[in-house]
Coordinates of C-alpha atoms in Angstrom, one line a residue:
X1 CA -93.9 318.0 -167.2
X2 CA -91.2 320.6 -166.8
X3 CA -92.1 322.2 -170.1
X4 CA -95.8 322.3 -169.1
X5 CA -94.9 323.8 -165.7
X6 CA -92.7 326.5 -167.3
X7 CA -95.4 327.3 -169.9
X8 CA -98.0 327.5 -167.2
X9 CA -95.9 329.7 -165.1
X10 CA -95.2 332.0 -168.0
X11 CA -98.9 332.3 -168.9
X12 CA -99.7 333.0 -165.2
X13 CA -97.1 335.8 -165.0
X14 CA -98.2 337.4 -168.3
X15 CA -101.8 337.1 -167.4
X16 CA -101.2 338.7 -164.0
X17 CA -99.2 341.5 -165.6
X18 CA -101.9 342.2 -168.1
X19 CA -104.7 342.1 -165.5
X20 CA -102.9 344.5 -163.1
X21 CA -102.0 346.8 -166.0
X22 CA -105.6 347.0 -167.0
X23 CA -106.6 347.8 -163.4
X24 CA -104.1 350.7 -163.4
X25 CA -105.4 351.9 -166.8
X26 CA -109.0 351.8 -165.6
X27 CA -108.2 353.7 -162.4
X28 CA -106.4 356.4 -164.5
X29 CA -109.2 356.7 -166.9
X30 CA -111.8 357.0 -164.1
X31 CA -109.9 359.9 -162.5
X32 CA -109.5 361.6 -165.9
X33 CA -113.2 361.3 -166.5
X34 CA -114.0 363.0 -163.2
X35 CA -111.9 366.0 -164.2
X36 CA -113.5 366.0 -167.7
X37 CA -117.0 366.0 -166.2
X38 CA -116.2 369.0 -164.1
X39 CA -115.0 370.9 -167.2
X40 CA -118.0 369.9 -169.2
X41 CA -120.3 371.0 -166.4
X42 CA -119.4 374.6 -167.3
X43 CA -117.3 375.3 -164.3
X44 CA -114.1 375.9 -166.3
X45 CA -110.9 374.1 -165.9
X46 CA -110.5 373.3 -162.2
X47 CA -107.3 373.1 -160.2
X48 CA -106.3 369.5 -160.5
X49 CA -104.7 367.6 -157.7
X50 CA -103.5 364.0 -157.1
X51 CA -103.6 361.9 -154.0
X52 CA -100.0 360.7 -154.3
X53 CA -97.6 362.9 -156.2
X54 CA -95.0 360.1 -156.4
X55 CA -97.4 357.8 -158.3
X56 CA -99.8 360.0 -160.3
X57 CA -99.9 363.2 -162.3
X58 CA -102.7 365.2 -164.1
X59 CA -102.5 367.5 -167.1
X60 CA -105.1 369.3 -169.1
X61 CA -104.0 370.3 -172.5
X62 CA -105.7 372.0 -175.5
X63 CA -105.6 371.1 -179.2
X64 CA -102.2 372.8 -179.7
X65 CA -100.6 370.8 -176.8
X66 CA -100.5 373.7 -174.4
X67 CA -100.9 372.7 -170.8
X68 CA -103.9 374.5 -169.4
X69 CA -103.8 373.0 -165.9
X70 CA -101.5 370.5 -164.2
X71 CA -101.0 368.9 -160.8
X72 CA -98.3 370.3 -158.6
X73 CA -95.8 367.5 -159.3
X74 CA -95.7 368.3 -163.0
X75 CA -96.3 372.1 -162.8
X76 CA -94.4 374.1 -165.4
X77 CA -93.7 371.0 -167.6
X78 CA -94.9 370.7 -171.1
X79 CA -97.4 368.1 -172.1
X80 CA -95.9 364.7 -171.2
X81 CA -97.9 362.8 -173.8
X82 CA -99.5 363.5 -177.2
X83 CA -102.6 361.4 -177.2
X84 CA -106.0 361.5 -178.7
X85 CA -109.0 361.0 -176.4
X86 CA -109.4 357.3 -175.6
X87 CA -105.7 356.5 -176.2
X88 CA -103.1 355.3 -173.8
X89 CA -99.3 355.0 -173.7
X90 CA -96.2 354.8 -171.5
X91 CA -94.0 357.8 -171.1
X92 CA -90.9 358.8 -169.1
X93 CA -91.4 361.4 -166.5
X94 CA -89.2 363.3 -164.1
X95 CA -91.2 362.0 -161.2
X96 CA -89.8 358.5 -161.3
X97 CA -87.3 356.4 -163.2
X98 CA -89.9 353.9 -164.3
X99 CA -92.3 355.0 -167.1
X100 CA -95.8 356.1 -166.3
X101 CA -99.0 354.7 -167.9
X102 CA -100.9 357.6 -169.3
X103 CA -104.6 357.7 -170.6
X104 CA -106.4 360.5 -172.4
X105 CA -110.0 361.5 -171.9
X106 CA -111.6 364.3 -174.0
X107 CA -113.6 367.3 -172.6
X108 CA -115.2 370.5 -174.1
X109 CA -114.9 373.8 -172.3
X110 CA -117.3 376.0 -174.4
X111 CA -115.7 376.1 -177.8
X112 CA -112.4 374.7 -176.6
X113 CA -111.5 371.0 -177.0
X114 CA -109.4 369.8 -174.2
X115 CA -107.7 366.5 -173.3
X116 CA -107.3 365.3 -169.7
X117 CA -104.1 363.3 -169.2
X118 CA -103.9 361.1 -166.2
X119 CA -100.6 359.2 -165.6
X120 CA -99.9 356.5 -163.1
X121 CA -96.9 354.5 -162.2
X122 CA -97.2 350.7 -162.8
X123 CA -94.7 350.1 -160.1
X124 CA -97.2 347.9 -158.2
X125 CA -97.6 345.8 -161.3
X126 CA -93.9 345.2 -161.6
X127 CA -93.6 344.4 -157.8
X128 CA -96.5 341.9 -157.9
X129 CA -95.3 340.2 -161.1
X130 CA -91.7 340.1 -159.7
X131 CA -93.0 338.5 -156.5
X132 CA -95.0 335.9 -158.3
X133 CA -92.0 335.2 -160.6
X134 CA -89.7 334.7 -157.6
X135 CA -92.2 332.4 -156.0
X136 CA -92.5 330.4 -159.2
X137 CA -88.7 330.1 -159.5
X138 CA -88.7 328.6 -156.1
X139 CA -92.0 326.6 -156.3
X140 CA -91.7 325.1 -159.7
X141 CA -88.5 323.1 -159.1
X142 CA -90.0 321.8 -155.8
X143 CA -93.3 320.9 -157.6
X144 CA -91.4 319.3 -160.4
X145 CA -89.3 317.3 -158.0
X146 CA -92.4 316.1 -156.1
X147 CA -94.1 315.3 -159.4
X148 CA -91.1 313.4 -160.6
X149 CA -90.9 311.5 -157.4
X150 CA -94.6 310.6 -157.5
X151 CA -94.3 309.6 -161.1
X152 CA -91.2 307.5 -160.4
X153 CA -93.1 305.7 -157.5
X154 CA -96.3 305.2 -159.6
X155 CA -94.5 304.0 -162.7
X156 CA -92.3 301.7 -160.5
X157 CA -95.3 300.2 -158.9
X158 CA -97.0 299.7 -162.3
X159 CA -93.9 298.1 -163.8
X160 CA -93.7 295.8 -160.8
X161 CA -97.3 294.9 -161.1
X162 CA -96.9 294.2 -164.8
X163 CA -93.9 292.1 -164.1
X164 CA -95.7 290.2 -161.4
X165 CA -98.7 289.7 -163.7
X166 CA -96.4 288.4 -166.5
X167 CA -94.7 286.1 -164.1
X168 CA -98.0 284.8 -162.8
X169 CA -99.3 284.3 -166.4
X170 CA -96.2 282.3 -167.3
X171 CA -96.5 280.3 -164.1
X172 CA -100.2 279.7 -164.8
X173 CA -99.5 278.5 -168.4
X174 CA -96.7 276.3 -167.1
X175 CA -98.8 274.7 -164.4
X176 CA -101.8 274.3 -166.7
X177 CA -99.6 272.6 -169.3
X178 CA -98.1 270.3 -166.6
X179 CA -101.6 269.4 -165.2
X180 CA -102.9 268.6 -168.7
X181 CA -99.7 266.7 -169.6
X182 CA -100.2 264.2 -166.8
X183 CA -103.6 262.7 -167.9
X184 CA -102.5 262.8 -171.6
X185 CA -99.4 260.9 -170.7
X186 CA -101.5 258.3 -168.8
X187 CA -103.8 257.8 -171.7
X188 CA -101.0 257.5 -174.1
X189 CA -99.1 255.0 -171.9
X190 CA -102.1 252.7 -171.7
X191 CA -102.8 253.0 -175.4
X192 CA -99.2 252.2 -176.3
X193 CA -99.2 249.1 -174.0
X194 CA -102.5 248.0 -175.6
X195 CA -101.1 248.4 -179.1
X196 CA -97.9 246.6 -178.2
X197 CA -99.6 243.6 -176.5
X198 CA -103.1 243.4 -178.0
X199 CA -103.6 239.9 -176.7
X200 CA -103.0 240.9 -173.1
X201 CA -104.9 244.3 -173.2
X202 CA -108.0 244.5 -171.0
X203 CA -110.4 246.6 -173.0
X204 CA -112.6 247.4 -170.0
X205 CA -109.7 248.5 -167.9
X206 CA -108.3 250.6 -170.8
X207 CA -111.7 252.2 -171.3
X208 CA -112.1 253.0 -167.6
X209 CA -108.6 254.6 -167.5
X210 CA -109.4 256.7 -170.6
X211 CA -112.7 257.8 -169.1
X212 CA -111.2 258.7 -165.8
X213 CA -108.5 260.8 -167.4
X214 CA -110.9 262.4 -169.8
X215 CA -113.2 263.4 -166.9
X216 CA -110.1 264.8 -165.1
X217 CA -109.1 266.8 -168.1
X218 CA -112.6 268.1 -168.6
X219 CA -112.8 269.3 -165.0
X220 CA -109.4 271.0 -165.4
X221 CA -110.4 272.7 -168.6
X222 CA -113.6 273.9 -167.1
X223 CA -111.7 275.3 -164.1
X224 CA -109.3 277.0 -166.4
X225 CA -112.1 278.6 -168.4
X226 CA -113.7 280.0 -165.2
X227 CA -110.4 281.5 -164.1
X228 CA -109.8 282.9 -167.6
X229 CA -113.2 284.6 -167.4
X230 CA -112.3 285.9 -164.0
X231 CA -109.0 287.4 -165.4
X232 CA -111.0 289.1 -168.1
X233 CA -113.5 290.4 -165.5
X234 CA -116.4 288.9 -167.4
X235 CA -117.9 286.8 -164.6
X236 CA -121.4 288.3 -164.2
X237 CA -123.5 285.9 -162.0
X238 CA -127.2 286.0 -162.5
X239 CA -128.9 287.6 -159.5
X240 CA -131.7 285.3 -158.6
X241 CA -132.9 284.1 -155.1
X242 CA -131.1 280.9 -154.2
X243 CA -131.7 278.7 -151.2
X244 CA -128.1 278.1 -150.2
X245 CA -129.2 275.6 -147.5
X246 CA -130.6 273.3 -150.2
X247 CA -127.3 273.3 -152.0
X248 CA -125.4 272.6 -148.8
X249 CA -127.7 269.7 -147.8
X250 CA -127.5 268.2 -151.3
X251 CA -123.7 268.3 -151.1
X252 CA -123.7 266.7 -147.7
X253 CA -125.9 263.9 -149.0
X254 CA -123.5 263.4 -151.9
X255 CA -120.5 263.1 -149.6
X256 CA -122.3 260.7 -147.3
X257 CA -122.9 258.3 -150.1
X258 CA -119.1 257.8 -150.5
X259 CA -118.2 254.5 -149.0
X260 CA -114.7 255.5 -148.1
X261 CA -115.4 259.2 -147.3
X262 CA -115.5 260.9 -143.9
X263 CA -118.5 261.3 -141.8
X264 CA -120.5 264.4 -142.7
X265 CA -122.3 266.5 -140.1
X266 CA -124.9 268.8 -141.5
X267 CA -126.9 269.4 -138.3
X268 CA -125.9 273.0 -138.1
X269 CA -127.5 273.9 -141.5
X270 CA -130.4 276.3 -141.2
X271 CA -132.2 278.5 -143.8
X272 CA -130.1 280.9 -145.8
X273 CA -131.2 282.6 -149.0
X274 CA -128.9 284.8 -151.2
X275 CA -129.1 286.5 -154.6
X276 CA -126.8 284.8 -157.1
X277 CA -126.1 282.2 -159.7
X278 CA -127.2 278.7 -158.5
X279 CA -124.7 276.9 -160.6
X280 CA -121.8 279.1 -159.4
X281 CA -122.8 278.8 -155.8
X282 CA -123.2 275.0 -156.1
X283 CA -119.6 275.0 -157.4
X284 CA -118.5 277.0 -154.4
X285 CA -120.1 274.6 -151.9
X286 CA -118.9 271.5 -153.8
X287 CA -115.3 272.7 -154.0
X288 CA -115.2 273.6 -150.3
X289 CA -116.8 270.3 -149.3
X290 CA -114.5 268.2 -151.5
X291 CA -111.5 270.1 -150.2
X292 CA -112.6 269.4 -146.6
X293 CA -113.3 265.7 -147.4
X294 CA -110.0 265.3 -149.1
X295 CA -108.0 266.6 -146.1
X296 CA -110.3 265.3 -143.2
X297 CA -109.3 262.3 -141.1
X298 CA -112.8 261.2 -140.3
X299 CA -115.2 264.1 -140.0
X300 CA -116.5 267.1 -142.0
X301 CA -119.0 269.6 -140.5
X302 CA -121.2 272.0 -142.6
X303 CA -122.8 274.9 -140.9
X304 CA -125.1 277.6 -142.4
X305 CA -127.0 280.4 -140.8
X306 CA -128.2 284.0 -141.3
X307 CA -127.3 286.8 -138.9
X308 CA -128.1 290.4 -139.5
X309 CA -128.9 290.0 -143.1
X310 CA -125.6 288.1 -143.8
X311 CA -125.5 284.4 -144.7
X312 CA -122.5 282.6 -143.3
X313 CA -121.3 279.1 -144.5
X314 CA -118.7 277.3 -142.4
X315 CA -117.0 274.2 -143.8
X316 CA -114.9 272.4 -141.1
X317 CA -112.7 269.3 -141.1
X318 CA -110.6 267.4 -138.6
X319 CA -107.5 267.3 -140.8
X320 CA -104.1 269.0 -140.4
X321 CA -105.5 272.4 -141.0
X322 CA -103.8 275.3 -142.9
X323 CA -100.7 276.9 -141.4
X324 CA -101.2 280.6 -140.6
X325 CA -98.5 281.7 -142.9
X326 CA -100.1 279.8 -145.9
X327 CA -103.7 281.1 -145.4
X328 CA -103.4 283.9 -148.0
X329 CA -101.6 281.7 -150.5
X330 CA -104.1 278.9 -150.3
X331 CA -106.5 280.8 -152.6
X332 CA -103.9 281.2 -155.4
X333 CA -103.9 279.0 -158.5
X334 CA -102.2 275.7 -158.6
X335 CA -101.2 275.9 -155.0
X336 CA -101.1 272.6 -153.1
X337 CA -99.6 272.7 -149.6
X338 CA -98.9 269.0 -149.7
X339 CA -96.9 268.7 -152.9
X340 CA -96.2 265.1 -152.1
X341 CA -99.9 264.2 -152.4
X342 CA -100.8 262.4 -155.6
X343 CA -102.3 264.6 -158.2
X344 CA -105.3 262.3 -158.7
X345 CA -106.1 262.6 -155.0
X346 CA -105.0 266.1 -154.3
X347 CA -106.5 267.9 -157.3
X348 CA -104.9 270.5 -159.5
X349 CA -104.9 273.2 -156.9
X350 CA -107.6 275.3 -158.6
X351 CA -110.7 274.6 -156.5
X352 CA -110.0 277.2 -153.8
X353 CA -108.9 279.8 -156.4
X354 CA -112.3 279.3 -158.2
X355 CA -114.1 279.6 -154.8
X356 CA -112.4 282.9 -154.2
X357 CA -113.2 284.3 -157.7
X358 CA -116.9 283.2 -157.6
X359 CA -117.5 284.4 -154.1
X360 CA -115.9 287.8 -155.0
X361 CA -118.2 288.0 -158.1
X362 CA -121.1 287.6 -155.7
X363 CA -119.9 290.4 -153.5
X364 CA -118.9 288.1 -150.7
X365 CA -115.8 287.1 -148.8
X366 CA -114.0 283.8 -148.1
X367 CA -111.4 283.2 -145.5
X368 CA -109.7 280.3 -143.8
X369 CA -109.0 279.7 -140.1
X370 CA -109.0 276.9 -137.5
X371 CA -112.1 274.8 -136.9
X372 CA -112.8 275.4 -133.1
X373 CA -114.5 272.0 -132.6
X374 CA -112.5 269.7 -134.9
X375 CA -109.1 271.3 -134.9
X376 CA -108.6 271.2 -138.6
X377 CA -109.4 273.9 -141.2
X378 CA -112.4 276.1 -141.3
X379 CA -113.4 277.8 -144.5
X380 CA -115.9 280.6 -144.0
X381 CA -118.0 282.2 -146.8
X382 CA -120.2 285.3 -146.1
X383 CA -122.8 286.5 -148.6
X384 CA -125.5 289.2 -148.4
X385 CA -128.8 287.5 -147.6
X386 CA -132.3 288.2 -148.9
X387 CA -135.6 287.7 -147.1

């Protein structure tokens, strides 16, 4: 970056010098042409004058280099430059220590061929470029320092994010391996017992255990696949009208059929239609409802309504609730606030993470708070509604 800034500053100074020098050259050529036009008009060689004797001079010379006319500040001096019409050069003059930029313009006075020389000091060019150079000497280090500081901060943040992502990935793989190891170990243990004591083995019990653990592993693998797709940003839900109230009522009926489950109140469910993927939204409702039923003491309440074009789903329970300091972490993967809970009862800690990913894919939000009527947790999902 320092090299780029130095190169850019150099190009700027050189470009400015060239542009200002061209302006001085153009001004000198324009003044010389004015004198040449007077000569070619047949009025003879006029008395030439300059506006500022310290910054400009004029000479009219013939083919032999003899000065025919000159401004007062160079009167009596020989031709200060030998130039053909159209040419330009820099010459030293007694007017100033700095060289003057001289241009030549041709003119005809009858049979005589004359050359009008106009010289101007480029002191303004030197002053301007010197000022810009000093500003760059001061500004470039400051700019470089600011750029370096910004780069340091940006790279530091990126490195920290990469480190956090790598740590999260390692933790994710470790937790997933641990969750899969548990049902595999259960199946293996029962199989080894059955092989060791074939006469005492209960085939029906063994088959039931294997089936339960296989279903558990299948659910875990499905959850992991959803989260993997979310990490790759490939979750693209189909946008079709879905009656969310039908999904909520169906889930309420499913929970009510459980003999040992909590009482489910779905009286607050009203019409609510959204654009989305029915299977994904069904999974959102089911994960929230099962989470509420798992933590409820005796009651779960499902509420759905539409206000101002926004569909809102509330899932309440009368359980212990979620501590305020844990409410952001609850949507992370493999997070169980009650680590002492049995894994078969408490789940793998992926349900709420999946809810957060699927709701975000639908352009909605999910948050957790306190259920005002039941005192437990309230999970609120908001989605854009459709007529």
